[in-house]
Structure formats: structure tokens, C-alpha cells
Backbone as JSON Lines, residues from 0, in Angstrom:
{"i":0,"aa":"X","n":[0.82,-1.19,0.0],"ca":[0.0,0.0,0.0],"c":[0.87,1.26,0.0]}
{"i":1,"aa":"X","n":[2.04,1.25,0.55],"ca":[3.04,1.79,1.05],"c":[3.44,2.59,-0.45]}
{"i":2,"aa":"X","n":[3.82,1.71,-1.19],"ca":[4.21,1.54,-2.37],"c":[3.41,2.21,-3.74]}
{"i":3,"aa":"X","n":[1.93,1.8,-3.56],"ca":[0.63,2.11,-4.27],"c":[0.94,3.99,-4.09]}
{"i":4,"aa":"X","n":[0.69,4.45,-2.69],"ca":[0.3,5.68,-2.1],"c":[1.61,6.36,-2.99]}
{"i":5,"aa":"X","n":[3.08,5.97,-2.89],"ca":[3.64,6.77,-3.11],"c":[3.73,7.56,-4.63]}
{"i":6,"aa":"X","n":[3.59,6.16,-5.21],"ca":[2.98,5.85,-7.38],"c":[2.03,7.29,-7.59]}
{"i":7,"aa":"X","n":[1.04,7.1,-6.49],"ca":[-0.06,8.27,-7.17],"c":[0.37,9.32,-6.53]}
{"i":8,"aa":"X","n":[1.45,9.91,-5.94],"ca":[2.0,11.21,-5.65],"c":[3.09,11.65,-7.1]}
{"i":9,"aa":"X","n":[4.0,10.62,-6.66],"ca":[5.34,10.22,-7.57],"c":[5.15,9.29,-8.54]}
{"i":10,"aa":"X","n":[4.22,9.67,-9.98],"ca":[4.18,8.2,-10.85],"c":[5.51,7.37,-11.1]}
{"i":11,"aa":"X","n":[6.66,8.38,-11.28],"ca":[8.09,7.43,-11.47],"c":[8.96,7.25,-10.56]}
{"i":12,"aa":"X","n":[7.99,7.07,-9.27],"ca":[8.74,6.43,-8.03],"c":[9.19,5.4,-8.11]}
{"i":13,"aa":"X","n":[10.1,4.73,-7.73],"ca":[10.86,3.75,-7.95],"c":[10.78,3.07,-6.15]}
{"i":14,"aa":"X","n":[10.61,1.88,-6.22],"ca":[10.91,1.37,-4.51],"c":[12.11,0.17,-4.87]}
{"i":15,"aa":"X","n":[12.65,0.43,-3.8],"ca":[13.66,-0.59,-4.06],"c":[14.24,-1.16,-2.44]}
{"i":16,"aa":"X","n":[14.23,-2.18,-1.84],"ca":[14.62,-2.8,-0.93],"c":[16.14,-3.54,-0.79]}
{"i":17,"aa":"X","n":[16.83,-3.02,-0.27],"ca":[17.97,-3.49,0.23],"c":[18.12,-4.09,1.54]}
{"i":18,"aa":"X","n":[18.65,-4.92,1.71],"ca":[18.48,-5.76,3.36],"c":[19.67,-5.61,3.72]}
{"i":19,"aa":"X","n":[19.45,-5.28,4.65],"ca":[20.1,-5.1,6.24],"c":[20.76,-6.0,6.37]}
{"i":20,"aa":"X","n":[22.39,-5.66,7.29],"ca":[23.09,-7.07,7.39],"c":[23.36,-7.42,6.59]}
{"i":21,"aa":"X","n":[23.4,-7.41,5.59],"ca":[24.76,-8.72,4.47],"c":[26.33,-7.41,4.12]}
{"i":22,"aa":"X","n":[26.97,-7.98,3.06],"ca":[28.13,-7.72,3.46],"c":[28.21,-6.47,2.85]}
{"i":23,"aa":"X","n":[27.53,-6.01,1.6],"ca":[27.2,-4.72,0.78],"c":[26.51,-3.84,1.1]}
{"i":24,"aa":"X","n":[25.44,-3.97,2.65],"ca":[24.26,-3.36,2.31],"c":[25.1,-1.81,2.77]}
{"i":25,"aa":"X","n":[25.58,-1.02,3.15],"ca":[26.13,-0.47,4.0],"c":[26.76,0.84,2.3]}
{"i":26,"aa":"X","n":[27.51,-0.56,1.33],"ca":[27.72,0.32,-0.01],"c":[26.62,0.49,-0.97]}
{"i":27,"aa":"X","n":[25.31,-0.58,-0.89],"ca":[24.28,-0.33,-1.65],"c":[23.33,1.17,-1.06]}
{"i":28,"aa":"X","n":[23.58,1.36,0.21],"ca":[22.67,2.45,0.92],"c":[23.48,3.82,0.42]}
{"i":29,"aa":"X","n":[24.87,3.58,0.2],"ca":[25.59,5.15,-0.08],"c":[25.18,5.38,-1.76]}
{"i":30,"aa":"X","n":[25.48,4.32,-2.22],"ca":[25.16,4.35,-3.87],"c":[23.77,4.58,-3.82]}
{"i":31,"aa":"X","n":[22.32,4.3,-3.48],"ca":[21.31,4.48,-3.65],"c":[21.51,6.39,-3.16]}
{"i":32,"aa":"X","n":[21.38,6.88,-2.5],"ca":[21.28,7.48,-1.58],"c":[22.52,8.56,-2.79]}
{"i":33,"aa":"X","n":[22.82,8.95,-3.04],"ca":[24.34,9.03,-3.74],"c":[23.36,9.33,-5.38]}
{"i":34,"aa":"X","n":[22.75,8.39,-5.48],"ca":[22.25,8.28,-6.71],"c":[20.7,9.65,-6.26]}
{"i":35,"aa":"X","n":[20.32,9.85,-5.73],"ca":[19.38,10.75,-5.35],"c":[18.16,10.34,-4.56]}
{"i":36,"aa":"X","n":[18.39,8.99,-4.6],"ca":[17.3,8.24,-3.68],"c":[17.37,8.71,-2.07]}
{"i":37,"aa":"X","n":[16.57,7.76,-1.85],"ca":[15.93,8.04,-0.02],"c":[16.0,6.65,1.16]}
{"i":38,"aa":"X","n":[16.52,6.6,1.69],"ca":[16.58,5.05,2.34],"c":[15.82,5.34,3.6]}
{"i":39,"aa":"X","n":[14.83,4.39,4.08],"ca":[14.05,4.88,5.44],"c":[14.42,2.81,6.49]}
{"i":40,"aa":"X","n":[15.04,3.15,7.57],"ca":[14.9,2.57,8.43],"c":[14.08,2.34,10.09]}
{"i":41,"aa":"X","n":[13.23,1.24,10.08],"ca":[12.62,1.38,11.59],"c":[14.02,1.5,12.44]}
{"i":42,"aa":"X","n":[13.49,2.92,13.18],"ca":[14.46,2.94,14.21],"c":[14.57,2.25,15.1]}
{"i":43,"aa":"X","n":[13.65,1.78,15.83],"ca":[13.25,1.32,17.27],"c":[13.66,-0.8,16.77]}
{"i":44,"aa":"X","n":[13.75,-0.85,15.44],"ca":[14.29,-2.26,15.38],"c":[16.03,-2.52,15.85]}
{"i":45,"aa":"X","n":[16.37,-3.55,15.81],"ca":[17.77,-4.25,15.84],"c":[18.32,-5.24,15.14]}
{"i":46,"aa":"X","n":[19.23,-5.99,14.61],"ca":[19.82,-7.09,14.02],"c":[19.73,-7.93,15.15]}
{"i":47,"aa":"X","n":[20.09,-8.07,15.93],"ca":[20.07,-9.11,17.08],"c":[20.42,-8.66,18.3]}
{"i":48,"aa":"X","n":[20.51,-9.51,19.27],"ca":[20.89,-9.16,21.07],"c":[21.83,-9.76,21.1]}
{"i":49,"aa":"X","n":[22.86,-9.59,20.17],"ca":[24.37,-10.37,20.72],"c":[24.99,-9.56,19.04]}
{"i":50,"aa":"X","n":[26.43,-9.66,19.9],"ca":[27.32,-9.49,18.64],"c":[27.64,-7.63,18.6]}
{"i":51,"aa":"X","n":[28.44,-7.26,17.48],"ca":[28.86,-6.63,16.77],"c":[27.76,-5.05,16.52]}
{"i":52,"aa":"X","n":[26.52,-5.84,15.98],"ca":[25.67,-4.6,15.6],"c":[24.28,-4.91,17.04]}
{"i":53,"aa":"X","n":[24.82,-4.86,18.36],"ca":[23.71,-5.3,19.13],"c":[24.08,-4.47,20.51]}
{"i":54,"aa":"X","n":[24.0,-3.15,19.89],"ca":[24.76,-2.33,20.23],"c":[23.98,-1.02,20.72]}
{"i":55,"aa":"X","n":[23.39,-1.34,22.56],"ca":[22.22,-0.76,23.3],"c":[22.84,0.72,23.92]}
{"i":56,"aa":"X","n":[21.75,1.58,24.19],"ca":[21.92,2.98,25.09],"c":[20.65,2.79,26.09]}
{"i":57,"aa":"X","n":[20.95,2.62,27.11],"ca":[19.71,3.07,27.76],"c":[19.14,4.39,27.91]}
{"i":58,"aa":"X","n":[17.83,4.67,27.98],"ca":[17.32,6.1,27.97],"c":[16.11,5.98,28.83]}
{"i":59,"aa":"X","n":[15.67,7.07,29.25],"ca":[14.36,7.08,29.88],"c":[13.11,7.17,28.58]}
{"i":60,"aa":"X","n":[12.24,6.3,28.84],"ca":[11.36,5.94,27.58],"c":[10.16,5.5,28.65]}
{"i":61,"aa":"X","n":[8.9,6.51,28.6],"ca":[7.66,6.71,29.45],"c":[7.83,5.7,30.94]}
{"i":62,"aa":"X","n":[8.74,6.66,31.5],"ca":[8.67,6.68,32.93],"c":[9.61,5.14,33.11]}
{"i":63,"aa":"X","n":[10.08,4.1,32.89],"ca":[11.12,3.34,32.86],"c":[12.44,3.35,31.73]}
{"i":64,"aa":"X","n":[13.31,3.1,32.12],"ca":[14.6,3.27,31.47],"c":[14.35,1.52,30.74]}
{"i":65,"aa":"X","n":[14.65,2.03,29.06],"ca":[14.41,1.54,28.17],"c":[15.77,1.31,27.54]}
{"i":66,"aa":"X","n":[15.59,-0.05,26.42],"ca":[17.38,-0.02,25.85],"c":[16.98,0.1,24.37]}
{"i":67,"aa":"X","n":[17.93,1.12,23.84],"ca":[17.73,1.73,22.07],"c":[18.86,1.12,21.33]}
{"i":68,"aa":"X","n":[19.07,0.96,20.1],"ca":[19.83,0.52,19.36],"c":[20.35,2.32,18.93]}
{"i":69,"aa":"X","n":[21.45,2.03,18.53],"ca":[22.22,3.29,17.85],"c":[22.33,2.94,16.51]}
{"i":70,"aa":"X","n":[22.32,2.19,16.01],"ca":[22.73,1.39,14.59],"c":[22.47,2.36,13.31]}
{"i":71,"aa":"X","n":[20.78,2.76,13.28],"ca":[20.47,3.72,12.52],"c":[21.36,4.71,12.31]}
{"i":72,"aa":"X","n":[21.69,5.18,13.51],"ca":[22.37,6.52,13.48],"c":[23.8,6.74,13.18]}
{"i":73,"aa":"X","n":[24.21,5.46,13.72],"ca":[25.41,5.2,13.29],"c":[25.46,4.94,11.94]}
{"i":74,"aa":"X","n":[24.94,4.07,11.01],"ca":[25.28,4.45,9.99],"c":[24.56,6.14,9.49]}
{"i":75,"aa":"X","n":[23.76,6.18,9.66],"ca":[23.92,8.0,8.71],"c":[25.21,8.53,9.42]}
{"i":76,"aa":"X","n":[25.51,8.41,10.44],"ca":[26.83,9.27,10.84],"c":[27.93,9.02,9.7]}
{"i":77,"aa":"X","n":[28.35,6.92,9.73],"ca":[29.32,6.89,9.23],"c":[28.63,7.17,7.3]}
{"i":78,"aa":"X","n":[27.71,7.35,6.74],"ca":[27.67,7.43,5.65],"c":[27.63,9.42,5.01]}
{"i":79,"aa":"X","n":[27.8,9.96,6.46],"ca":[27.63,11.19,6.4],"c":[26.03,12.03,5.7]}
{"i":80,"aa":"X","n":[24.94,11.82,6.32],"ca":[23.98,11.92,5.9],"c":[23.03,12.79,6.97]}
{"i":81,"aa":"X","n":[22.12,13.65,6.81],"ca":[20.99,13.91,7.43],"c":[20.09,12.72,7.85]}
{"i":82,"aa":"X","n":[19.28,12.6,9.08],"ca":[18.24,11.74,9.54],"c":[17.11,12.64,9.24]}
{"i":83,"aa":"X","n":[15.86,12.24,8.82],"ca":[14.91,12.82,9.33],"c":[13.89,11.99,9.71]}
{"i":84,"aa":"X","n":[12.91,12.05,11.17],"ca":[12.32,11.75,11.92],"c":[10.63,11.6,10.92]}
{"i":85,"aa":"X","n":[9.95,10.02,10.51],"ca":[9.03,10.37,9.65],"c":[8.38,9.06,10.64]}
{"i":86,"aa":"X","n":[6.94,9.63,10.79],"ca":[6.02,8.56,11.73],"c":[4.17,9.08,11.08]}
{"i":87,"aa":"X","n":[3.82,7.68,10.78],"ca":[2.37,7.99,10.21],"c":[1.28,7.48,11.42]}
{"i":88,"aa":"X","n":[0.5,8.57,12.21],"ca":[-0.09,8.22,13.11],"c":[-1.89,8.06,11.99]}
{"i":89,"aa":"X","n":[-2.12,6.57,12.97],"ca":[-3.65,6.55,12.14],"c":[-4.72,7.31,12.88]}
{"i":90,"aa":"X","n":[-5.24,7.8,12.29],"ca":[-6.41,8.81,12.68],"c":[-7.9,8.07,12.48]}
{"i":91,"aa":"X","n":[-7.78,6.98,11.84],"ca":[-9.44,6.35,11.74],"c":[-9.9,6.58,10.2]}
{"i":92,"aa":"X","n":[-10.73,5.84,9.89],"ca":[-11.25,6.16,8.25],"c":[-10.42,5.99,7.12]}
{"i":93,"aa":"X","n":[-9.39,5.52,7.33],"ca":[-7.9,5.52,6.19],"c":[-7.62,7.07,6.34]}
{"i":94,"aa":"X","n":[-7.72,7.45,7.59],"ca":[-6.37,8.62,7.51],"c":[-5.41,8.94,8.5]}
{"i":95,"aa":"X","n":[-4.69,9.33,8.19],"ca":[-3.16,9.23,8.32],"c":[-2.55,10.81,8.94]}
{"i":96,"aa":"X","n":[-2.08,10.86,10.06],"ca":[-1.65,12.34,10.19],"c":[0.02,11.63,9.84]}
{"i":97,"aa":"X","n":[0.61,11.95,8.58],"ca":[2.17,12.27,8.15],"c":[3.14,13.17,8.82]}
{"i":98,"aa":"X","n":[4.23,12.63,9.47],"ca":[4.77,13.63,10.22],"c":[6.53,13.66,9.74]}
{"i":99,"aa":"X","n":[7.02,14.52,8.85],"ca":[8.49,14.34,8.85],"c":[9.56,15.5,9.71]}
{"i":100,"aa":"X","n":[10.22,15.13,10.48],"ca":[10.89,16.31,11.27],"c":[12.44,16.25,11.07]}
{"i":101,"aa":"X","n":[13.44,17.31,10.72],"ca":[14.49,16.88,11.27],"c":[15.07,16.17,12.53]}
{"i":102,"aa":"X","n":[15.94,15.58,12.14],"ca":[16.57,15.0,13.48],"c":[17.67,15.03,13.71]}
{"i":103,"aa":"X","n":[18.4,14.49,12.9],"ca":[19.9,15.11,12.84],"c":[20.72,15.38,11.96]}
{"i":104,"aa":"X","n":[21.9,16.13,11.96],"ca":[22.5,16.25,10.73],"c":[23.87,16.13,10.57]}
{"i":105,"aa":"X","n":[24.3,14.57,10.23],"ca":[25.75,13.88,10.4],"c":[26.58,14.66,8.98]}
{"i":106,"aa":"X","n":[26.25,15.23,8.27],"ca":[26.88,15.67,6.93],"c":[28.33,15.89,7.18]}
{"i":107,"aa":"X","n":[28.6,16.7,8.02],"ca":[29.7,16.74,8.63],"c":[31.07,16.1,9.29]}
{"i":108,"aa":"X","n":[31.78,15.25,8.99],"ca":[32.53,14.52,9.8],"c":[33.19,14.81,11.06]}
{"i":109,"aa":"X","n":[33.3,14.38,11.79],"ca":[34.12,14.94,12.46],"c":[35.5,13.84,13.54]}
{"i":110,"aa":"X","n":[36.45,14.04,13.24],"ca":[37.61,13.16,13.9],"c":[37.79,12.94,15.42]}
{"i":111,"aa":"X","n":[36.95,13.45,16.29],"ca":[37.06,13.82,17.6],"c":[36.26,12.84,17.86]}
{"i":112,"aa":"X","n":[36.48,11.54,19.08],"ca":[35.72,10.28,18.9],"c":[34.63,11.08,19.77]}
{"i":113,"aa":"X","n":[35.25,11.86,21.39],"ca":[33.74,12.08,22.08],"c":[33.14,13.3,21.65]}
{"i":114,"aa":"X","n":[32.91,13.8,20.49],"ca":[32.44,14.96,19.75],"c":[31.27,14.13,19.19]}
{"i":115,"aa":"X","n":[32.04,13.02,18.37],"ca":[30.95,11.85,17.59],"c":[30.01,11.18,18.5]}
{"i":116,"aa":"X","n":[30.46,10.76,19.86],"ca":[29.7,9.95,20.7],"c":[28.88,11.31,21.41]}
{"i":117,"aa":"X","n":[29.01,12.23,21.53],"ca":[28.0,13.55,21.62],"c":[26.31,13.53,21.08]}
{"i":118,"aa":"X","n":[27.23,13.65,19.68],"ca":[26.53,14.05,18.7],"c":[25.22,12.77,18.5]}
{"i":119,"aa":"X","n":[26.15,11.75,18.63],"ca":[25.0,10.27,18.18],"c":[23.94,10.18,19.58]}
{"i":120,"aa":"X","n":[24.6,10.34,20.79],"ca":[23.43,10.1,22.18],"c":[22.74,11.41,21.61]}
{"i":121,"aa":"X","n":[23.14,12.87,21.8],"ca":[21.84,13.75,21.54],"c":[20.8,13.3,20.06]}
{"i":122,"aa":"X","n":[21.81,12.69,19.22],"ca":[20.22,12.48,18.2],"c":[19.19,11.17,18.33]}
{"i":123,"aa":"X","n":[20.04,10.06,19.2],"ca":[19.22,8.99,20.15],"c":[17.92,9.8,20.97]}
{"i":124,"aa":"X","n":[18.9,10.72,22.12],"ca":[17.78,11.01,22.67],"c":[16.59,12.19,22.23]}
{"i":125,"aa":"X","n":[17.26,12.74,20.94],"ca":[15.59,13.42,20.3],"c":[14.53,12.44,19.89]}
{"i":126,"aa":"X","n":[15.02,11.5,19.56],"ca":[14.41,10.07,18.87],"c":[13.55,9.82,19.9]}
{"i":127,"aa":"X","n":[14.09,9.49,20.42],"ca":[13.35,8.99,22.11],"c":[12.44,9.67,22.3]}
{"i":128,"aa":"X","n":[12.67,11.07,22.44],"ca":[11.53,11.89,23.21],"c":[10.51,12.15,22.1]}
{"i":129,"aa":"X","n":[10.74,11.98,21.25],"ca":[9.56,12.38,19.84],"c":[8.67,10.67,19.52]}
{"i":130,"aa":"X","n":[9.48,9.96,19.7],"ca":[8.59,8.4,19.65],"c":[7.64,8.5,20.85]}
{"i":131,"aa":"X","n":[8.56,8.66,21.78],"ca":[7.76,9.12,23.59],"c":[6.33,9.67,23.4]}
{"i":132,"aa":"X","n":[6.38,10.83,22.35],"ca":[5.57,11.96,22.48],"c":[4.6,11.32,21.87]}
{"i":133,"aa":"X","n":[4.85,10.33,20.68],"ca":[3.63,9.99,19.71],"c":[2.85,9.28,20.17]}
{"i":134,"aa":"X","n":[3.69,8.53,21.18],"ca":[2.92,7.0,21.86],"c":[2.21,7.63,23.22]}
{"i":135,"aa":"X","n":[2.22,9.05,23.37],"ca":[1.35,9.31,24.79],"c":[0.01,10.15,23.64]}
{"i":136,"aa":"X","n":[0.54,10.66,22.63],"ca":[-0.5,11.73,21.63],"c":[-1.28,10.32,21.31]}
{"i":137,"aa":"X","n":[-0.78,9.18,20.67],"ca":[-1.39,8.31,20.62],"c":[-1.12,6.75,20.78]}
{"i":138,"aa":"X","n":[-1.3,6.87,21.7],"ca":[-1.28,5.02,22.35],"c":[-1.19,3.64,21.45]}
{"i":139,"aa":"X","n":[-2.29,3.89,21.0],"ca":[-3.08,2.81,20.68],"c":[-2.21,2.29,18.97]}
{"i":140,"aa":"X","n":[-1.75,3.47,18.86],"ca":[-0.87,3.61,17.11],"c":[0.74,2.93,17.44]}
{"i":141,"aa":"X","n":[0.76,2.37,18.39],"ca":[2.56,1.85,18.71],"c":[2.1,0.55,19.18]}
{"i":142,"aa":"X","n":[2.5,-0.09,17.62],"ca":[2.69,-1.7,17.59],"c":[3.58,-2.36,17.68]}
{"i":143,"aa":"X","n":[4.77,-2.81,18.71],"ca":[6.2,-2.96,18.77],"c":[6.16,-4.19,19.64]}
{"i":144,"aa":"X","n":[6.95,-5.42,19.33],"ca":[6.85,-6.53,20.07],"c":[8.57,-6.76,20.71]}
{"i":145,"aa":"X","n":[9.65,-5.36,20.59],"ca":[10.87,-5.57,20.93],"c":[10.37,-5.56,22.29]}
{"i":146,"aa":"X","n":[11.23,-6.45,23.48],"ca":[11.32,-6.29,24.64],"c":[12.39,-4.78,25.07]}
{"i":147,"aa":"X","n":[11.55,-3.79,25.17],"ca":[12.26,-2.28,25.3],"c":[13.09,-2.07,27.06]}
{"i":148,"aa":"X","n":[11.81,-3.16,27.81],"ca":[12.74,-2.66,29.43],"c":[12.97,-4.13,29.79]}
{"i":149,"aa":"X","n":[13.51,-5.15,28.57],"ca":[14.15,-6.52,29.5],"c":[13.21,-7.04,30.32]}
{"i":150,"aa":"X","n":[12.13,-6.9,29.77],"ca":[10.84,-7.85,31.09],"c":[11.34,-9.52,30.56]}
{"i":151,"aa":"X","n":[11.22,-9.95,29.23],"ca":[11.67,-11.47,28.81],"c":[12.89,-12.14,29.99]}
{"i":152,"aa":"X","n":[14.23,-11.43,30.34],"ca":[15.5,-11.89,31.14],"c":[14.87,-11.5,32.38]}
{"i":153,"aa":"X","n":[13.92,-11.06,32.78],"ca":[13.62,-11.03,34.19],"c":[13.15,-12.29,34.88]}
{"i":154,"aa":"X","n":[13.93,-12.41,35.93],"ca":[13.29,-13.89,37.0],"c":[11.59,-13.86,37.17]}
């Protein structure tokens, strides 16, 4: 539908899916992206709970401290790219309040490791507080089955 909606805005929209995790996706996202395209990732997902890319921040997330992946952000950092913040809240009837916001803006490099580790927690925690905000504006619209506060490892 995703796909349909965008056709009758953009007739020569193009969709194209690249997956996460394999050994290219990382040069297929700069080349797409490079090429004039748009790449959109769920933030609030992960690759796994172990390893390499499994790689948590805790934050305060509605009144318990919650664990976030950085991954997203890390790559726009390392691909040098703008984030912007896009969430479709349902309103009832097939409609849709569309919301795109800045969020951050990695364009910039920078060589200073705790300048970078700055920069990536403050655009974590805008993330946070703007997901925060949608899921109290509206509840019922946040369908997420990640374990966010570790209730699964609890005795």
C-alpha cells in the first residue's frame, strides 16, 4: 500500500529494498542514496541481542529506562547523511496524520571520537523523546513486540 500511495504522488517512483546485514548493504545504501534516492529505516528495530551490531543505550522511555539501538544513526553518521524523523499516526477512516521532522544532521565529519559519541546520544535522545511523544499523543498507534525494558530476562 506503502508503495501504491507513493505511485499516485510520484508516478516514477521507484521502490527498491535493500536488506540489512549482508556484506554490501552499507555500499548499496551510499550508492542508492548518492544516486538521489531516499533510504528509510525502523528505528526502534535491531539485528540481534548479541554481537557486533547489538549495540544498546539506555534512555528514559515513558517513565522506565528503556534499551535503544544506535545502529540507525550510526550508519547515517558513518555514511555522512541527514536523519529525518518520519512517523504515520492513524487517525481512523484511512487517515493518516504524516509527520516528517528533522533530526539530525551527520553531513559533517568529524575526527574527535567524544564529539561523535556527543553528537550520536543527543540524536538517540531526540528520537526517544519524539517516539515518547507519539505513543502518549497516541497510544493505541505503537505496535512494537521488541522487549524495550528486559521484562523477557527477568526472573
Amino acid at each position: 500500500m506503502i508503495h501504491e500511495t507513493l505511485r499516485a504522488i510520484a508516478p516514477h517512483f521507484h521502490l527498491d529494498i535493500i536488506t540489512i546485514g549482508r556484506s554490501h548493504s552499507t555500499l548499496a545504501m551510499r550508492d542508492w542514496l548518492d544516486g538521489g534516492g531516499l533510504v528509510g529505516l525502523l528505528g526502534d528495530r535491531v539485528l540481534g541481542t548479541e554481537g557486533p551490531r547489538a549495540h544498546f543505550i539506555e534512555l528514559p522511555f515513558l517513565g522506565h529506562t528503556a534499551r535503544f539501538s544506535d545502529g540507525p544513526l550510526r550508519l547515517a553518521m558513518l555514511l555522512r547523511r541527514r536523519v529525518v524523523f518520519m512517523a504515520a499516526l492513524y487517525r481512523g477512516g484511512c487517515r493518516y496524520d504524516v509527520r516528517f521532522e528533522p533530526l539530525a544532521d551527520f553531513t559533517q565529519a568529524s575526527s574527535d571520537t567524544a564529539q561523535r559519541d556527543n553528537r550520536l546520544q543527543e540524536a538517540l535522545q531526540a528520537y526517544v523523546q519524539r517516539l515518547e511523544a507519539l505513543c502518549r499523543e497516541a497510544p493505541y498507534n505503537w505496535f512494537n513486540f521488541f522487549d524495550f525494558w528486559n521484562e523477557d530476562a527477568r526472573p
